[in-house]
PDB file of C-alpha atoms in Angstrom:
ATOM      1  CA  UNK A   1      57.651 134.525  95.531  1.00  0.00           C
ATOM      2  CA  UNK A   2      58.854 134.272  99.113  1.00  0.00           C
ATOM      3  CA  UNK A   3      56.243 131.631  99.904  1.00  0.00           C
ATOM      4  CA  UNK A   4      57.077 129.725  96.722  1.00  0.00           C
ATOM      5  CA  UNK A   5      60.791 129.728  97.500  1.00  0.00           C
ATOM      6  CA  UNK A   6      60.059 128.643 101.077  1.00  0.00           C
ATOM      7  CA  UNK A   7      58.060 125.702  99.761  1.00  0.00           C
ATOM      8  CA  UNK A   8      60.861 124.722  97.382  1.00  0.00           C
ATOM      9  CA  UNK A   9      63.429 124.858 100.188  1.00  0.00           C
ATOM     10  CA  UNK A  10      61.156 122.799 102.436  1.00  0.00           C
ATOM     11  CA  UNK A  11      60.591 120.236  99.681  1.00  0.00           C
ATOM     12  CA  UNK A  12      64.326 120.000  98.975  1.00  0.00           C
ATOM     13  CA  UNK A  13      65.223 119.542 102.628  1.00  0.00           C
ATOM     14  CA  UNK A  14      62.525 116.906 103.073  1.00  0.00           C
ATOM     15  CA  UNK A  15      63.661 115.025  99.976  1.00  0.00           C
ATOM     16  CA  UNK A  16      67.284 115.057 101.138  1.00  0.00           C
ATOM     17  CA  UNK A  17      66.881 114.301 104.847  1.00  0.00           C
ATOM     18  CA  UNK A  18      63.769 112.107 105.130  1.00  0.00           C
ATOM     19  CA  UNK A  19      65.427 108.881 103.860  1.00  0.00           C
ATOM     20  CA  UNK A  20      68.228 109.160 106.418  1.00  0.00           C
ATOM     21  CA  UNK A  21      65.823 109.964 109.256  1.00  0.00           C
ATOM     22  CA  UNK A  22      63.539 107.033 108.449  1.00  0.00           C
ATOM     23  CA  UNK A  23      66.490 104.654 108.019  1.00  0.00           C
ATOM     24  CA  UNK A  24      67.672 105.211 111.603  1.00  0.00           C
ATOM     25  CA  UNK A  25      64.865 103.310 113.308  1.00  0.00           C
ATOM     26  CA  UNK A  26      64.148  99.590 113.315  1.00  0.00           C
ATOM     27  CA  UNK A  27      60.405 100.028 113.782  1.00  0.00           C
ATOM     28  CA  UNK A  28      59.510  99.815 110.023  1.00  0.00           C
ATOM     29  CA  UNK A  29      60.323  96.085 110.057  1.00  0.00           C
ATOM     30  CA  UNK A  30      57.963  95.680 113.005  1.00  0.00           C
ATOM     31  CA  UNK A  31      55.185  97.799 111.456  1.00  0.00           C
ATOM     32  CA  UNK A  32      55.487  97.598 107.653  1.00  0.00           C
ATOM     33  CA  UNK A  33      51.971  98.901 106.964  1.00  0.00           C
ATOM     34  CA  UNK A  34      52.586 101.939 109.145  1.00  0.00           C
ATOM     35  CA  UNK A  35      55.983 102.456 107.510  1.00  0.00           C
ATOM     36  CA  UNK A  36      54.343 102.424 104.077  1.00  0.00           C
ATOM     37  CA  UNK A  37      51.922 105.107 105.268  1.00  0.00           C
ATOM     38  CA  UNK A  38      54.774 107.246 106.605  1.00  0.00           C
ATOM     39  CA  UNK A  39      56.668 106.990 103.318  1.00  0.00           C
ATOM     40  CA  UNK A  40      53.567 107.909 101.328  1.00  0.00           C
ATOM     41  CA  UNK A  41      52.985 110.964 103.514  1.00  0.00           C
ATOM     42  CA  UNK A  42      56.595 112.113 103.120  1.00  0.00           C
ATOM     43  CA  UNK A  43      56.509 111.748  99.336  1.00  0.00           C
ATOM     44  CA  UNK A  44      53.105 113.473  99.220  1.00  0.00           C
ATOM     45  CA  UNK A  45      54.576 116.389 101.192  1.00  0.00           C
ATOM     46  CA  UNK A  46      57.447 116.769  98.708  1.00  0.00           C
ATOM     47  CA  UNK A  47      55.050 116.669  95.755  1.00  0.00           C
ATOM     48  CA  UNK A  48      52.708 119.147  97.459  1.00  0.00           C
ATOM     49  CA  UNK A  49      55.604 121.557  97.962  1.00  0.00           C
ATOM     50  CA  UNK A  50      56.309 121.436  94.227  1.00  0.00           C
ATOM     51  CA  UNK A  51      52.654 121.790  93.175  1.00  0.00           C
ATOM     52  CA  UNK A  52      51.965 124.720  95.512  1.00  0.00           C
ATOM     53  CA  UNK A  53      55.218 126.449  94.557  1.00  0.00           C
ATOM     54  CA  UNK A  54      54.276 126.049  90.887  1.00  0.00           C
ATOM     55  CA  UNK A  55      50.831 127.579  91.482  1.00  0.00           C
ATOM     56  CA  UNK A  56      52.205 130.564  93.410  1.00  0.00           C
ATOM     57  CA  UNK A  57      55.027 131.129  90.921  1.00  0.00           C
ATOM     58  CA  UNK A  58      52.564 131.036  88.045  1.00  0.00           C
ATOM     59  CA  UNK A  59      50.331 133.499  89.886  1.00  0.00           C
ATOM     60  CA  UNK A  60      53.285 135.842  90.343  1.00  0.00           C
ATOM     61  CA  UNK A  61      54.301 135.590  86.699  1.00  0.00           C
ATOM     62  CA  UNK A  62      50.991 135.798  84.837  1.00  0.00           C
ATOM     63  CA  UNK A  63      47.813 137.719  85.653  1.00  0.00           C
ATOM     64  CA  UNK A  64      45.674 135.043  84.023  1.00  0.00           C
ATOM     65  CA  UNK A  65      47.021 132.357  86.357  1.00  0.00           C
ATOM     66  CA  UNK A  66      46.693 134.730  89.307  1.00  0.00           C
ATOM     67  CA  UNK A  67      43.024 135.229  88.491  1.00  0.00           C
ATOM     68  CA  UNK A  68      42.468 131.469  88.515  1.00  0.00           C
ATOM     69  CA  UNK A  69      44.458 130.771  91.682  1.00  0.00           C
ATOM     70  CA  UNK A  70      42.952 133.629  93.679  1.00  0.00           C
ATOM     71  CA  UNK A  71      39.567 133.753  91.919  1.00  0.00           C
ATOM     72  CA  UNK A  72      37.343 133.590  95.038  1.00  0.00           C
ATOM     73  CA  UNK A  73      39.718 135.548  97.299  1.00  0.00           C
ATOM     74  CA  UNK A  74      39.285 139.236  98.207  1.00  0.00           C
ATOM     75  CA  UNK A  75      41.938 141.726  97.117  1.00  0.00           C
ATOM     76  CA  UNK A  76      43.623 142.062 100.518  1.00  0.00           C
ATOM     77  CA  UNK A  77      44.312 138.297 100.489  1.00  0.00           C
ATOM     78  CA  UNK A  78      46.079 138.623  97.130  1.00  0.00           C
ATOM     79  CA  UNK A  79      48.068 141.579  98.496  1.00  0.00           C
ATOM     80  CA  UNK A  80      49.193 139.449 101.452  1.00  0.00           C
ATOM     81  CA  UNK A  81      51.227 137.228  99.091  1.00  0.00           C
ATOM     82  CA  UNK A  82      53.223 140.215  97.797  1.00  0.00           C
ATOM     83  CA  UNK A  83      53.230 139.059  94.185  1.00  0.00           C
ATOM     84  CA  UNK A  84      55.510 141.839  92.952  1.00  0.00           C
ATOM     85  CA  UNK A  85      55.845 142.397  89.179  1.00  0.00           C
ATOM     86  CA  UNK A  86      59.627 142.891  89.351  1.00  0.00           C
ATOM     87  CA  UNK A  87      60.215 139.167  89.799  1.00  0.00           C
ATOM     88  CA  UNK A  88      58.046 137.953  86.931  1.00  0.00           C
ATOM     89  CA  UNK A  89      60.897 136.435  84.919  1.00  0.00           C
ATOM     90  CA  UNK A  90      62.172 134.341  87.801  1.00  0.00           C
ATOM     91  CA  UNK A  91      58.645 133.360  88.758  1.00  0.00           C
ATOM     92  CA  UNK A  92      57.875 132.323  85.180  1.00  0.00           C
ATOM     93  CA  UNK A  93      61.062 130.266  84.974  1.00  0.00           C
ATOM     94  CA  UNK A  94      60.279 128.459  88.239  1.00  0.00           C
ATOM     95  CA  UNK A  95      56.660 127.827  87.226  1.00  0.00           C
ATOM     96  CA  UNK A  96      57.635 126.445  83.819  1.00  0.00           C
ATOM     97  CA  UNK A  97      60.341 124.241  85.339  1.00  0.00           C
ATOM     98  CA  UNK A  98      57.959 122.795  87.922  1.00  0.00           C
ATOM     99  CA  UNK A  99      55.241 122.308  85.300  1.00  0.00           C
ATOM    100  CA  UNK A 100      57.717 120.379  83.151  1.00  0.00           C
ATOM    101  CA  UNK A 101      58.550 118.252  86.195  1.00  0.00           C
ATOM    102  CA  UNK A 102      54.868 117.513  86.726  1.00  0.00           C
ATOM    103  CA  UNK A 103      54.384 116.599  83.078  1.00  0.00           C
ATOM    104  CA  UNK A 104      57.458 114.357  83.196  1.00  0.00           C
ATOM    105  CA  UNK A 105      56.076 112.613  86.280  1.00  0.00           C
ATOM    106  CA  UNK A 106      52.799 111.936  84.453  1.00  0.00           C
ATOM    107  CA  UNK A 107      54.721 110.602  81.449  1.00  0.00           C
ATOM    108  CA  UNK A 108      56.800 108.274  83.626  1.00  0.00           C
ATOM    109  CA  UNK A 109      53.737 107.002  85.502  1.00  0.00           C
ATOM    110  CA  UNK A 110      51.964 106.320  82.211  1.00  0.00           C
ATOM    111  CA  UNK A 111      55.072 104.566  80.934  1.00  0.00           C
ATOM    112  CA  UNK A 112      55.291 102.476  84.105  1.00  0.00           C
ATOM    113  CA  UNK A 113      51.649 101.403  83.889  1.00  0.00           C
ATOM    114  CA  UNK A 114      51.934 100.599  80.176  1.00  0.00           C
ATOM    115  CA  UNK A 115      55.096  98.595  80.810  1.00  0.00           C
ATOM    116  CA  UNK A 116      53.361  96.624  83.554  1.00  0.00           C
ATOM    117  CA  UNK A 117      50.379  95.934  81.304  1.00  0.00           C
ATOM    118  CA  UNK A 118      52.656  94.805  78.470  1.00  0.00           C
ATOM    119  CA  UNK A 119      54.502  92.507  80.856  1.00  0.00           C
ATOM    120  CA  UNK A 120      51.192  91.127  82.113  1.00  0.00           C
ATOM    121  CA  UNK A 121      50.017  90.456  78.546  1.00  0.00           C
ATOM    122  CA  UNK A 122      53.329  88.761  77.779  1.00  0.00           C
ATOM    123  CA  UNK A 123      53.073  86.537  80.831  1.00  0.00           C
ATOM    124  CA  UNK A 124      49.456  85.673  80.065  1.00  0.00           C
ATOM    125  CA  UNK A 125      50.433  84.687  76.517  1.00  0.00           C
ATOM    126  CA  UNK A 126      53.305  82.620  77.896  1.00  0.00           C
ATOM    127  CA  UNK A 127      50.910  80.891  80.282  1.00  0.00           C
ATOM    128  CA  UNK A 128      48.528  80.050  77.445  1.00  0.00           C
ATOM    129  CA  UNK A 129      51.473  78.563  75.555  1.00  0.00           C
ATOM    130  CA  UNK A 130      52.772  76.535  78.486  1.00  0.00           C
ATOM    131  CA  UNK A 131      49.359  75.668  79.916  1.00  0.00           C
ATOM    132  CA  UNK A 132      46.834  75.776  77.040  1.00  0.00           C
ATOM    133  CA  UNK A 133      43.142  75.435  77.675  1.00  0.00           C
ATOM    134  CA  UNK A 134      41.525  72.171  76.733  1.00  0.00           C
ATOM    135  CA  UNK A 135      38.759  72.268  74.112  1.00  0.00           C
ATOM    136  CA  UNK A 136      35.976  71.801  76.658  1.00  0.00           C
ATOM    137  CA  UNK A 137      37.228  74.502  79.028  1.00  0.00           C
ATOM    138  CA  UNK A 138      35.485  77.866  79.005  1.00  0.00           C
ATOM    139  CA  UNK A 139      37.609  80.670  77.593  1.00  0.00           C
ATOM    140  CA  UNK A 140      37.173  83.076  80.509  1.00  0.00           C
ATOM    141  CA  UNK A 141      39.293  84.285  83.396  1.00  0.00           C
ATOM    142  CA  UNK A 142      37.112  82.931  86.188  1.00  0.00           C
ATOM    143  CA  UNK A 143      39.695  80.418  87.401  1.00  0.00           C
ATOM    144  CA  UNK A 144      41.786  81.936  90.169  1.00  0.00           C
ATOM    145  CA  UNK A 145      44.505  79.288  90.189  1.00  0.00           C
ATOM    146  CA  UNK A 146      46.727  78.106  87.357  1.00  0.00           C
ATOM    147  CA  UNK A 147      48.988  75.094  87.804  1.00  0.00           C
ATOM    148  CA  UNK A 148      52.052  75.208  85.589  1.00  0.00           C
ATOM    149  CA  UNK A 149      54.197  72.190  84.782  1.00  0.00           C
ATOM    150  CA  UNK A 150      57.674  73.087  86.043  1.00  0.00           C
ATOM    151  CA  UNK A 151      60.127  71.241  88.284  1.00  0.00           C
ATOM    152  CA  UNK A 152      61.305  74.489  89.885  1.00  0.00           C
ATOM    153  CA  UNK A 153      59.096  75.466  92.845  1.00  0.00           C
ATOM    154  CA  UNK A 154      57.614  78.884  92.250  1.00  0.00           C
ATOM    155  CA  UNK A 155      54.444  80.868  92.749  1.00  0.00           C
ATOM    156  CA  UNK A 156      53.451  84.363  91.722  1.00  0.00           C
ATOM    157  CA  UNK A 157      50.433  86.548  91.271  1.00  0.00           C
ATOM    158  CA  UNK A 158      49.277  87.585  87.822  1.00  0.00           C
ATOM    159  CA  UNK A 159      47.615  90.874  88.698  1.00  0.00           C
ATOM    160  CA  UNK A 160      44.924  92.627  86.703  1.00  0.00           C
ATOM    161  CA  UNK A 161      41.119  92.920  86.727  1.00  0.00           C
ATOM    162  CA  UNK A 162      40.928  89.180  87.475  1.00  0.00           C
ATOM    163  CA  UNK A 163      44.026  88.393  89.536  1.00  0.00           C
ATOM    164  CA  UNK A 164      45.170  84.780  89.412  1.00  0.00           C
ATOM    165  CA  UNK A 165      47.735  82.806  91.325  1.00  0.00           C
ATOM    166  CA  UNK A 166      50.188  80.812  89.225  1.00  0.00           C
ATOM    167  CA  UNK A 167      51.885  77.911  90.972  1.00  0.00           C
ATOM    168  CA  UNK A 168      54.215  75.284  89.559  1.00  0.00           C
ATOM    169  CA  UNK A 169      53.994  71.543  90.040  1.00  0.00           C
ATOM    170  CA  UNK A 170      57.408  71.738  91.740  1.00  0.00           C
ATOM    171  CA  UNK A 171      55.862  73.927  94.434  1.00  0.00           C
ATOM    172  CA  UNK A 172      52.914  71.569  94.815  1.00  0.00           C
ATOM    173  CA  UNK A 173      55.302  68.687  95.411  1.00  0.00           C
ATOM    174  CA  UNK A 174      57.519  70.573  97.851  1.00  0.00           C
ATOM    175  CA  UNK A 175      54.982  72.462  99.980  1.00  0.00           C
ATOM    176  CA  UNK A 176      52.323  70.968 102.195  1.00  0.00           C
ATOM    177  CA  UNK A 177      48.707  72.152 102.332  1.00  0.00           C
ATOM    178  CA  UNK A 178      49.162  74.819 105.005  1.00  0.00           C
ATOM    179  CA  UNK A 179      52.263  76.184 103.307  1.00  0.00           C
ATOM    180  CA  UNK A 180      50.375  76.458 100.017  1.00  0.00           C
ATOM    181  CA  UNK A 181      47.564  78.251 101.828  1.00  0.00           C
ATOM    182  CA  UNK A 182      50.137  80.638 103.309  1.00  0.00           C
ATOM    183  CA  UNK A 183      51.490  81.406  99.823  1.00  0.00           C
ATOM    184  CA  UNK A 184      47.948  82.095  98.604  1.00  0.00           C
ATOM    185  CA  UNK A 185      47.247  84.351 101.613  1.00  0.00           C
ATOM    186  CA  UNK A 186      50.490  86.249 100.951  1.00  0.00           C
ATOM    187  CA  UNK A 187      49.518  86.962  97.347  1.00  0.00           C
ATOM    188  CA  UNK A 188      45.958  87.864  98.324  1.00  0.00           C
ATOM    189  CA  UNK A 189      47.425  90.371 100.781  1.00  0.00           C
ATOM    190  CA  UNK A 190      49.117  92.112  97.850  1.00  0.00           C
ATOM    191  CA  UNK A 191      45.845  92.238  95.926  1.00  0.00           C
ATOM    192  CA  UNK A 192      43.691  93.580  98.752  1.00  0.00           C
ATOM    193  CA  UNK A 193      46.184  96.337  99.630  1.00  0.00           C
ATOM    194  CA  UNK A 194      46.652  97.380  95.968  1.00  0.00           C
ATOM    195  CA  UNK A 195      50.413  97.068  96.331  1.00  0.00           C
ATOM    196  CA  UNK A 196      50.914  97.098  92.569  1.00  0.00           C
ATOM    197  CA  UNK A 197      49.834 100.765  92.451  1.00  0.00           C
ATOM    198  CA  UNK A 198      52.389 101.659  95.094  1.00  0.00           C
ATOM    199  CA  UNK A 199      55.029  99.880  93.029  1.00  0.00           C
ATOM    200  CA  UNK A 200      53.971 101.745  89.890  1.00  0.00           C
ATOM    201  CA  UNK A 201      54.063 105.169  91.570  1.00  0.00           C
ATOM    202  CA  UNK A 202      57.365 104.599  93.334  1.00  0.00           C
ATOM    203  CA  UNK A 203      58.924 103.255  90.145  1.00  0.00           C
ATOM    204  CA  UNK A 204      57.697 106.219  88.102  1.00  0.00           C
ATOM    205  CA  UNK A 205      59.114 108.763  90.558  1.00  0.00           C
ATOM    206  CA  UNK A 206      62.440 106.960  90.939  1.00  0.00           C
ATOM    207  CA  UNK A 207      62.898 106.476  87.193  1.00  0.00           C
ATOM    208  CA  UNK A 208      61.807 110.012  86.389  1.00  0.00           C
ATOM    209  CA  UNK A 209      63.990 111.676  89.023  1.00  0.00           C
ATOM    210  CA  UNK A 210      66.820 109.240  89.816  1.00  0.00           C
ATOM    211  CA  UNK A 211      68.920 111.880  91.596  1.00  0.00           C
ATOM    212  CA  UNK A 212      66.228 112.741  94.159  1.00  0.00           C
ATOM    213  CA  UNK A 213      67.099 110.709  97.281  1.00  0.00           C
ATOM    214  CA  UNK A 214      63.593 110.417  98.662  1.00  0.00           C
ATOM    215  CA  UNK A 215      62.201 108.920  95.447  1.00  0.00           C
ATOM    216  CA  UNK A 216      64.981 106.328  95.113  1.00  0.00           C
ATOM    217  CA  UNK A 217      64.584 105.363  98.783  1.00  0.00           C
ATOM    218  CA  UNK A 218      60.799 105.268  98.404  1.00  0.00           C
ATOM    219  CA  UNK A 219      61.025 102.695  95.593  1.00  0.00           C
ATOM    220  CA  UNK A 220      63.517 100.564  97.528  1.00  0.00           C
ATOM    221  CA  UNK A 221      61.451 100.623 100.698  1.00  0.00           C
ATOM    222  CA  UNK A 222      58.149  99.968  98.924  1.00  0.00           C
ATOM    223  CA  UNK A 223      59.551  96.800  97.309  1.00  0.00           C
ATOM    224  CA  UNK A 224      60.693  95.608 100.728  1.00  0.00           C
ATOM    225  CA  UNK A 225      57.786  96.730 102.898  1.00  0.00           C
ATOM    226  CA  UNK A 226      54.996  95.363 100.707  1.00  0.00           C
ATOM    227  CA  UNK A 227      56.555  91.917 101.012  1.00  0.00           C
ATOM    228  CA  UNK A 228      56.813  92.247 104.795  1.00  0.00           C
ATOM    229  CA  UNK A 229      53.187  93.392 104.985  1.00  0.00           C
ATOM    230  CA  UNK A 230      52.041  90.430 102.879  1.00  0.00           C
ATOM    231  CA  UNK A 231      54.150  88.079 105.046  1.00  0.00           C
ATOM    232  CA  UNK A 232      52.294  89.404 108.092  1.00  0.00           C
ATOM    233  CA  UNK A 233      48.934  88.733 106.421  1.00  0.00           C
ATOM    234  CA  UNK A 234      49.933  85.112 105.800  1.00  0.00           C
ATOM    235  CA  UNK A 235      51.531  84.597 109.211  1.00  0.00           C
ATOM    236  CA  UNK A 236      48.460  85.890 111.069  1.00  0.00           C
ATOM    237  CA  UNK A 237      46.350  83.188 109.409  1.00  0.00           C
ATOM    238  CA  UNK A 238      48.760  80.260 109.194  1.00  0.00           C
ATOM    239  CA  UNK A 239      51.592  81.010 111.602  1.00  0.00           C
ATOM    240  CA  UNK A 240      55.071  82.439 111.237  1.00  0.00           C
ATOM    241  CA  UNK A 241      56.823  79.068 111.024  1.00  0.00           C
ATOM    242  CA  UNK A 242      54.532  77.847 108.224  1.00  0.00           C
ATOM    243  CA  UNK A 243      55.029  81.075 106.263  1.00  0.00           C
ATOM    244  CA  UNK A 244      58.800  80.949 106.736  1.00  0.00           C
ATOM    245  CA  UNK A 245      58.944  77.307 105.594  1.00  0.00           C
ATOM    246  CA  UNK A 246      56.894  78.209 102.536  1.00  0.00           C
ATOM    247  CA  UNK A 247      59.351  81.004 101.693  1.00  0.00           C
ATOM    248  CA  UNK A 248      62.312  78.669 102.093  1.00  0.00           C
ATOM    249  CA  UNK A 249      60.629  75.945 100.065  1.00  0.00           C
ATOM    250  CA  UNK A 250      59.984  78.300  97.156  1.00  0.00           C
ATOM    251  CA  UNK A 251      63.435  79.876  97.199  1.00  0.00           C
ATOM    252  CA  UNK A 252      65.971  77.341  98.450  1.00  0.00           C
ATOM    253  CA  UNK A 253      66.980  76.443  94.876  1.00  0.00           C
ATOM    254  CA  UNK A 254      67.938  80.070  94.182  1.00  0.00           C
ATOM    255  CA  UNK A 255      71.397  79.939  95.737  1.00  0.00           C
ATOM    256  CA  UNK A 256      71.624  82.757  98.262  1.00  0.00           C
ATOM    257  CA  UNK A 257      67.896  83.578  97.868  1.00  0.00           C
ATOM    258  CA  UNK A 258      68.873  86.689  95.923  1.00  0.00           C
ATOM    259  CA  UNK A 259      67.666  86.179  92.401  1.00  0.00           C
ATOM    260  CA  UNK A 260      65.806  89.224  91.121  1.00  0.00           C
ATOM    261  CA  UNK A 261      64.326  92.170  93.024  1.00  0.00           C
ATOM    262  CA  UNK A 262      61.414  90.181  94.434  1.00  0.00           C
ATOM    263  CA  UNK A 263      63.740  87.617  96.055  1.00  0.00           C
ATOM    264  CA  UNK A 264      66.521  89.916  97.280  1.00  0.00           C
ATOM    265  CA  UNK A 265      65.079  90.211 100.804  1.00  0.00           C
ATOM    266  CA  UNK A 266      64.047  86.582 101.327  1.00  0.00           C
ATOM    267  CA  UNK A 267      66.762  85.754 103.937  1.00  0.00           C
ATOM    268  CA  UNK A 268      65.812  88.821 105.993  1.00  0.00           C
ATOM    269  CA  UNK A 269      62.124  87.977 105.660  1.00  0.00           C
ATOM    270  CA  UNK A 270      62.677  84.410 106.872  1.00  0.00           C
ATOM    271  CA  UNK A 271      64.763  85.642 109.810  1.00  0.00           C
ATOM    272  CA  UNK A 272      62.063  88.188 110.678  1.00  0.00           C
ATOM    273  CA  UNK A 273      59.380  85.502 110.672  1.00  0.00           C
ATOM    274  CA  UNK A 274      61.395  83.078 112.818  1.00  0.00           C
ATOM    275  CA  UNK A 275      62.565  85.706 115.335  1.00  0.00           C
ATOM    276  CA  UNK A 276      59.607  88.087 115.544  1.00  0.00           C
ATOM    277  CA  UNK A 277      60.077  91.408 117.299  1.00  0.00           C
ATOM    278  CA  UNK A 278      57.311  92.751 119.475  1.00  0.00           C
ATOM    279  CA  UNK A 279      54.945  95.164 117.775  1.00  0.00           C
ATOM    280  CA  UNK A 280      54.909  98.801 118.768  1.00  0.00           C
ATOM    281  CA  UNK A 281      52.430  99.782 121.476  1.00  0.00           C
ATOM    282  CA  UNK A 282      49.079 100.979 120.175  1.00  0.00           C
ATOM    283  CA  UNK A 283      49.671 104.463 121.574  1.00  0.00           C
ATOM    284  CA  UNK A 284      52.935 104.838 119.692  1.00  0.00           C
ATOM    285  CA  UNK A 285      51.377 103.533 116.494  1.00  0.00           C
ATOM    286  CA  UNK A 286      48.635 106.138 116.805  1.00  0.00           C
ATOM    287  CA  UNK A 287      51.180 108.889 117.442  1.00  0.00           C
ATOM    288  CA  UNK A 288      53.246 107.886 114.406  1.00  0.00           C
ATOM    289  CA  UNK A 289      50.139 107.705 112.232  1.00  0.00           C
ATOM    290  CA  UNK A 290      49.001 111.147 113.346  1.00  0.00           C
ATOM    291  CA  UNK A 291      52.475 112.646 112.922  1.00  0.00           C
ATOM    292  CA  UNK A 292      52.820 111.196 109.425  1.00  0.00           C
ATOM    293  CA  UNK A 293      49.370 112.482 108.458  1.00  0.00           C
ATOM    294  CA  UNK A 294      50.386 115.983 109.529  1.00  0.00           C
ATOM    295  CA  UNK A 295      53.530 116.008 107.350  1.00  0.00           C
ATOM    296  CA  UNK A 296      51.648 116.880 104.115  1.00  0.00           C
ATOM    297  CA  UNK A 297      49.755 119.535 106.069  1.00  0.00           C
ATOM    298  CA  UNK A 298      52.960 121.565 106.627  1.00  0.00           C
ATOM    299  CA  UNK A 299      53.292 122.804 103.006  1.00  0.00           C
ATOM    300  CA  UNK A 300      49.548 123.515 102.954  1.00  0.00           C
ATOM    301  CA  UNK A 301      49.885 125.588 106.116  1.00  0.00           C
ATOM    302  CA  UNK A 302      52.826 127.537 104.668  1.00  0.00           C
ATOM    303  CA  UNK A 303      50.964 128.184 101.413  1.00  0.00           C
ATOM    304  CA  UNK A 304      47.711 129.294 103.020  1.00  0.00           C
ATOM    305  CA  UNK A 305      49.132 131.106 106.057  1.00  0.00           C
ATOM    306  CA  UNK A 306      49.356 134.604 104.479  1.00  0.00           C
ATOM    307  CA  UNK A 307      45.806 134.384 103.151  1.00  0.00           C
ATOM    308  CA  UNK A 308      44.398 133.071 106.420  1.00  0.00           C
ATOM    309  CA  UNK A 309      46.262 135.785 108.348  1.00  0.00           C
ATOM    310  CA  UNK A 310      44.825 138.454 106.046  1.00  0.00           C
ATOM    311  CA  UNK A 311      41.313 137.077 106.462  1.00  0.00           C
ATOM    312  CA  UNK A 312      41.739 136.914 110.232  1.00  0.00           C
ATOM    313  CA  UNK A 313      43.046 140.455 110.409  1.00  0.00           C
TER     314      UNK A 313
END
């Protein structure tokens, strides 16, 4: 139980302190892809702490679970974890609580995915109503671009097995060719990086555990960083000025550019594109990547240390 409690303390400290530590630096705006990787590693470390603590608590509480967890291990490895029978009630309570948390996470992720699919079906039906197919058009999803009659300039990606870009006639009138290409490159950046899965996972964790700081911060940062990463994809192909003008053209009718969660960061994104900061040196990027990759290894090391020590001895 000592190892399990250590993992729970480590997970709690990481969940409480990681958002404040990551918020101190300005480098995530300069390296959004790297920042997304760091956040994923931190969240994975917290989840690993919970999963490993659940396994060890279950092994301490029930002999059947212990036989499954330590099935291939020799007896002196099991003895190294000091799974004493006098703490079975506490161990069982912790294991059940963590198992319920895992089940709730799965429920929330399923709910998030189903909600996204329902929203996608609704938007597809709305598109068919507003832009019906003509009798001679094939009824398939092979067309990657849908032009929608609307005076308000807008463009968005309809994700799914066959992702399609929806753009309004207002956007076609307002944006020039290169700006339209930048919008398309931005949305294709989302598709290639599978950003919708990051949004689903972060939303499920934040909605399932709203009082856990790291999950709430993870959702907020994912919404922001995926847009910055897609902006960088577009700006590398068509230039920062073109991408910024496309953003302004699509959003200048929205007042302060702050309508809805997807538009809340538009002013900061435009400013970032027009006044670009220098990227981090390659050596520092490699160090940050390696350090972030090692974060999930810490709970694994704590969990396996007694067994490895026993085997080494």
